[in-house]
Amino acid sequence: MIVLDSLAQFKLVYRNGRKWNRCVEAIENIENIQEGVMHSIGDSLVYMVQNGVTPTNGMFTGNRRYFDVHYYLEGSEQVEVSEKAQLTTEVAYQDETDRETLVGSGEVIALSEGQIAIFENDKAYRFLGENPVRKVVLKVTIEDGYFLNK
């Protein structure tokens, strides 16, 4: 998982690439959308504003075709992250949902207002606790431009 401290840092690090620019476009458009409803920009990104406690089933979630990007507007929460290879598959990957469910343990990381978390595809995550947060949740295709630090 990559954690950036601000939207300004995200804009600086990921200034190249259409999908990363679309992330910024989505974040800057949140005042114009309805919370809890998925919206799209082009064919590479869907996003929504989520408000409340992040839903969890206690299991780790992994993706393959999309990165999850969370931009925290208000509040804080903890997320547990682990390499998929260190976890045990509970529900096999399903192409229709781009999800696999895993069990095990990992590193707990605190995320808070202003930060951006990018969940990489070689890792799985689960949210802990019951703190309400307001955040932008983006699903960004892995195709085209990849992470600059990889």
PDB file of C-alpha atoms in Angstrom:
ATOM      1  CA  MET A   1       0.000   0.000   0.000  1.00  0.00           C
ATOM      2  CA  ILE A   2       1.207   3.443  -0.878  1.00  0.00           C
ATOM      3  CA  VAL A   3       0.196   6.266   1.479  1.00  0.00           C
ATOM      4  CA  LEU A   4       0.546   9.885   0.423  1.00  0.00           C
ATOM      5  CA  ASP A   5       0.052  12.715   2.900  1.00  0.00           C
ATOM      6  CA  SER A   6      -1.953  15.047   0.681  1.00  0.00           C
ATOM      7  CA  LEU A   7      -3.681  15.579  -2.630  1.00  0.00           C
ATOM      8  CA  ALA A   8      -0.870  17.990  -3.519  1.00  0.00           C
ATOM      9  CA  GLN A   9       1.674  15.200  -3.055  1.00  0.00           C
ATOM     10  CA  PHE A  10      -0.466  12.858  -5.190  1.00  0.00           C
ATOM     11  CA  LYS A  11      -0.611  15.488  -7.943  1.00  0.00           C
ATOM     12  CA  LEU A  12       3.167  15.856  -7.830  1.00  0.00           C
ATOM     13  CA  VAL A  13       4.041  12.144  -7.808  1.00  0.00           C
ATOM     14  CA  TYR A  14       1.363  10.998 -10.283  1.00  0.00           C
ATOM     15  CA  ARG A  15       1.233  14.019 -12.579  1.00  0.00           C
ATOM     16  CA  ASN A  16       1.735  11.891 -15.703  1.00  0.00           C
ATOM     17  CA  GLY A  17      -0.864   9.491 -16.995  1.00  0.00           C
ATOM     18  CA  ARG A  18      -4.472   9.950 -17.959  1.00  0.00           C
ATOM     19  CA  LYS A  19      -5.882   7.686 -15.257  1.00  0.00           C
ATOM     20  CA  TRP A  20      -4.045   9.522 -12.471  1.00  0.00           C
ATOM     21  CA  ASN A  21      -5.238  12.866 -13.834  1.00  0.00           C
ATOM     22  CA  ARG A  22      -8.760  11.419 -13.864  1.00  0.00           C
ATOM     23  CA  CYS A  23      -8.362  10.576 -10.162  1.00  0.00           C
ATOM     24  CA  VAL A  24      -7.686  14.242  -9.472  1.00  0.00           C
ATOM     25  CA  GLU A  25     -10.606  15.228 -11.715  1.00  0.00           C
ATOM     26  CA  ALA A  26     -12.902  12.895  -9.752  1.00  0.00           C
ATOM     27  CA  ILE A  27     -11.716  14.175  -6.380  1.00  0.00           C
ATOM     28  CA  GLU A  28     -12.168  17.765  -7.485  1.00  0.00           C
ATOM     29  CA  ASN A  29     -15.724  16.946  -8.660  1.00  0.00           C
ATOM     30  CA  ILE A  30     -17.078  15.518  -5.395  1.00  0.00           C
ATOM     31  CA  GLU A  31     -19.150  18.611  -4.599  1.00  0.00           C
ATOM     32  CA  ASN A  32     -21.195  17.855  -7.732  1.00  0.00           C
ATOM     33  CA  ILE A  33     -22.072  14.200  -7.075  1.00  0.00           C
ATOM     34  CA  GLN A  34     -24.463  12.313  -4.836  1.00  0.00           C
ATOM     35  CA  GLU A  35     -22.827  10.440  -1.946  1.00  0.00           C
ATOM     36  CA  GLY A  36     -22.952   6.648  -2.096  1.00  0.00           C
ATOM     37  CA  VAL A  37     -23.532   6.534  -5.864  1.00  0.00           C
ATOM     38  CA  MET A  38     -20.829   5.289  -8.241  1.00  0.00           C
ATOM     39  CA  HIS A  39     -19.827   7.683 -11.015  1.00  0.00           C
ATOM     40  CA  SER A  40     -17.364   7.150 -13.855  1.00  0.00           C
ATOM     41  CA  ILE A  41     -14.860   9.117 -15.839  1.00  0.00           C
ATOM     42  CA  GLY A  42     -14.036   7.455 -19.126  1.00  0.00           C
ATOM     43  CA  ASP A  43     -13.486   3.725 -19.096  1.00  0.00           C
ATOM     44  CA  SER A  44     -10.629   3.638 -16.598  1.00  0.00           C
ATOM     45  CA  LEU A  45     -12.133   4.946 -13.343  1.00  0.00           C
ATOM     46  CA  VAL A  46     -15.237   4.749 -11.170  1.00  0.00           C
ATOM     47  CA  TYR A  47     -15.631   6.642  -7.917  1.00  0.00           C
ATOM     48  CA  MET A  48     -17.992   7.609  -5.123  1.00  0.00           C
ATOM     49  CA  VAL A  49     -18.063   9.530  -1.872  1.00  0.00           C
ATOM     50  CA  GLN A  50     -18.516   7.170   1.059  1.00  0.00           C
ATOM     51  CA  ASN A  51     -19.696   8.534   4.403  1.00  0.00           C
ATOM     52  CA  GLY A  52     -19.871   6.480   7.597  1.00  0.00           C
ATOM     53  CA  VAL A  53     -18.169   3.365   8.869  1.00  0.00           C
ATOM     54  CA  THR A  54     -16.352   1.485   6.089  1.00  0.00           C
ATOM     55  CA  PRO A  55     -18.146  -1.837   5.536  1.00  0.00           C
ATOM     56  CA  THR A  56     -16.134  -4.944   6.386  1.00  0.00           C
ATOM     57  CA  ASN A  57     -16.719  -8.648   6.779  1.00  0.00           C
ATOM     58  CA  GLY A  58     -13.518  -9.242   8.754  1.00  0.00           C
ATOM     59  CA  MET A  59     -11.771 -10.772   5.747  1.00  0.00           C
ATOM     60  CA  PHE A  60      -9.019  -9.395   3.545  1.00  0.00           C
ATOM     61  CA  THR A  61     -10.005  -8.236   0.055  1.00  0.00           C
ATOM     62  CA  GLY A  62      -7.701  -8.428  -2.931  1.00  0.00           C
ATOM     63  CA  ASN A  63      -8.121  -7.112  -6.479  1.00  0.00           C
ATOM     64  CA  ARG A  64      -6.397  -7.859  -9.760  1.00  0.00           C
ATOM     65  CA  ARG A  65      -7.761  -5.554 -12.480  1.00  0.00           C
ATOM     66  CA  TYR A  66      -8.292  -2.378 -10.467  1.00  0.00           C
ATOM     67  CA  PHE A  67      -6.371  -0.415  -7.852  1.00  0.00           C
ATOM     68  CA  ASP A  68      -8.413   0.920  -4.988  1.00  0.00           C
ATOM     69  CA  VAL A  69      -7.581   4.524  -4.113  1.00  0.00           C
ATOM     70  CA  HIS A  70      -9.052   6.128  -0.969  1.00  0.00           C
ATOM     71  CA  TYR A  71      -8.817   9.871  -0.340  1.00  0.00           C
ATOM     72  CA  TYR A  72      -9.757  10.800   3.226  1.00  0.00           C
ATOM     73  CA  LEU A  73     -11.898  13.936   3.551  1.00  0.00           C
ATOM     74  CA  GLU A  74     -12.847  13.613   7.241  1.00  0.00           C
ATOM     75  CA  GLY A  75     -12.046  11.276  10.120  1.00  0.00           C
ATOM     76  CA  SER A  76      -9.590   8.437  10.468  1.00  0.00           C
ATOM     77  CA  GLU A  77      -9.590   4.664  10.356  1.00  0.00           C
ATOM     78  CA  GLN A  78      -7.229   1.725  10.524  1.00  0.00           C
ATOM     79  CA  VAL A  79      -6.582  -0.728   7.750  1.00  0.00           C
ATOM     80  CA  GLU A  80      -4.706  -4.019   7.949  1.00  0.00           C
ATOM     81  CA  VAL A  81      -2.607  -4.839   4.876  1.00  0.00           C
ATOM     82  CA  SER A  82      -0.726  -7.978   3.882  1.00  0.00           C
ATOM     83  CA  GLU A  83       0.986  -9.521   0.888  1.00  0.00           C
ATOM     84  CA  LYS A  84      -1.515 -11.887  -0.728  1.00  0.00           C
ATOM     85  CA  ALA A  85       1.149 -14.599  -0.726  1.00  0.00           C
ATOM     86  CA  GLN A  86       1.164 -14.477   3.101  1.00  0.00           C
ATOM     87  CA  LEU A  87      -2.607 -15.062   3.348  1.00  0.00           C
ATOM     88  CA  THR A  88      -4.894 -18.045   2.795  1.00  0.00           C
ATOM     89  CA  THR A  89      -7.600 -17.902   0.136  1.00  0.00           C
ATOM     90  CA  GLU A  90     -11.099 -18.101   1.567  1.00  0.00           C
ATOM     91  CA  VAL A  91     -13.047 -17.285  -1.616  1.00  0.00           C
ATOM     92  CA  ALA A  92     -11.241 -17.641  -4.941  1.00  0.00           C
ATOM     93  CA  TYR A  93     -10.854 -14.692  -7.290  1.00  0.00           C
ATOM     94  CA  GLN A  94     -14.024 -13.861  -9.216  1.00  0.00           C
ATOM     95  CA  ASP A  95     -13.576 -12.000 -12.474  1.00  0.00           C
ATOM     96  CA  GLU A  96     -17.085 -10.511 -12.319  1.00  0.00           C
ATOM     97  CA  THR A  97     -16.346  -8.640  -9.082  1.00  0.00           C
ATOM     98  CA  ASP A  98     -12.550  -8.334  -9.400  1.00  0.00           C
ATOM     99  CA  ARG A  99     -12.274  -9.639  -5.848  1.00  0.00           C
ATOM    100  CA  GLU A 100     -10.777 -12.435  -3.881  1.00  0.00           C
ATOM    101  CA  THR A 101     -11.277 -12.976  -0.160  1.00  0.00           C
ATOM    102  CA  LEU A 102      -8.407 -14.045   2.075  1.00  0.00           C
ATOM    103  CA  VAL A 103      -7.704 -14.700   5.763  1.00  0.00           C
ATOM    104  CA  GLY A 104      -4.641 -14.161   7.926  1.00  0.00           C
ATOM    105  CA  SER A 105      -2.938 -11.161   9.461  1.00  0.00           C
ATOM    106  CA  GLY A 106      -0.873  -8.209   8.358  1.00  0.00           C
ATOM    107  CA  GLU A 107       0.406  -4.759   9.266  1.00  0.00           C
ATOM    108  CA  VAL A 108      -2.046  -2.237  10.742  1.00  0.00           C
ATOM    109  CA  ILE A 109      -1.820   1.273   9.316  1.00  0.00           C
ATOM    110  CA  ALA A 110      -3.717   4.372  10.454  1.00  0.00           C
ATOM    111  CA  LEU A 111      -5.164   6.603   7.736  1.00  0.00           C
ATOM    112  CA  SER A 112      -6.592  10.054   8.339  1.00  0.00           C
ATOM    113  CA  GLU A 113      -7.974  13.239   6.842  1.00  0.00           C
ATOM    114  CA  GLY A 114      -6.002  14.526   3.856  1.00  0.00           C
ATOM    115  CA  GLN A 115      -4.186  11.267   3.138  1.00  0.00           C
ATOM    116  CA  ILE A 116      -4.494   9.139   0.019  1.00  0.00           C
ATOM    117  CA  ALA A 117      -4.045   5.358   0.176  1.00  0.00           C
ATOM    118  CA  ILE A 118      -3.375   3.343  -2.974  1.00  0.00           C
ATOM    119  CA  PHE A 119      -3.996  -0.385  -2.530  1.00  0.00           C
ATOM    120  CA  GLU A 120      -1.670  -2.329  -4.811  1.00  0.00           C
ATOM    121  CA  ASN A 121      -2.726  -5.590  -6.433  1.00  0.00           C
ATOM    122  CA  ASP A 122      -0.103  -7.822  -4.819  1.00  0.00           C
ATOM    123  CA  LYS A 123      -1.591  -6.974  -1.418  1.00  0.00           C
ATOM    124  CA  ALA A 124      -4.937  -7.477   0.280  1.00  0.00           C
ATOM    125  CA  TYR A 125      -6.552  -5.298   2.937  1.00  0.00           C
ATOM    126  CA  ARG A 126      -9.307  -5.124   5.524  1.00  0.00           C
ATOM    127  CA  PHE A 127     -10.659  -2.192   7.484  1.00  0.00           C
ATOM    128  CA  LEU A 128     -10.644  -2.315  11.279  1.00  0.00           C
ATOM    129  CA  GLY A 129     -12.658  -0.507  13.892  1.00  0.00           C
ATOM    130  CA  GLU A 130     -15.833   1.421  13.626  1.00  0.00           C
ATOM    131  CA  ASN A 131     -14.772   5.031  13.151  1.00  0.00           C
ATOM    132  CA  PRO A 132     -16.966   6.958  10.742  1.00  0.00           C
ATOM    133  CA  VAL A 133     -15.055   8.544   7.862  1.00  0.00           C
ATOM    134  CA  ARG A 134     -15.884  10.553   4.787  1.00  0.00           C
ATOM    135  CA  LYS A 135     -13.719   9.611   1.844  1.00  0.00           C
ATOM    136  CA  VAL A 136     -13.589   9.340  -1.916  1.00  0.00           C
ATOM    137  CA  VAL A 137     -13.275   5.712  -3.014  1.00  0.00           C
ATOM    138  CA  LEU A 138     -11.876   5.291  -6.521  1.00  0.00           C
ATOM    139  CA  LYS A 139     -11.393   2.132  -8.559  1.00  0.00           C
ATOM    140  CA  VAL A 140      -8.729   2.681 -11.201  1.00  0.00           C
ATOM    141  CA  THR A 141      -7.799   0.249 -13.960  1.00  0.00           C
ATOM    142  CA  ILE A 142      -4.307  -1.262 -13.809  1.00  0.00           C
ATOM    143  CA  GLU A 143      -3.888  -0.824 -17.560  1.00  0.00           C
ATOM    144  CA  ASP A 144      -1.772   1.914 -19.132  1.00  0.00           C
ATOM    145  CA  GLY A 145       0.463   3.981 -16.850  1.00  0.00           C
ATOM    146  CA  TYR A 146       1.703   2.109 -13.774  1.00  0.00           C
ATOM    147  CA  PHE A 147       3.242   3.323 -10.530  1.00  0.00           C
ATOM    148  CA  LEU A 148       6.288   5.500 -10.998  1.00  0.00           C
ATOM    149  CA  ASN A 149       8.157   3.834  -8.135  1.00  0.00           C
ATOM    150  CA  LYS A 150       7.737   0.250  -9.373  1.00  0.00           C
TER     151      LYS A 150
END
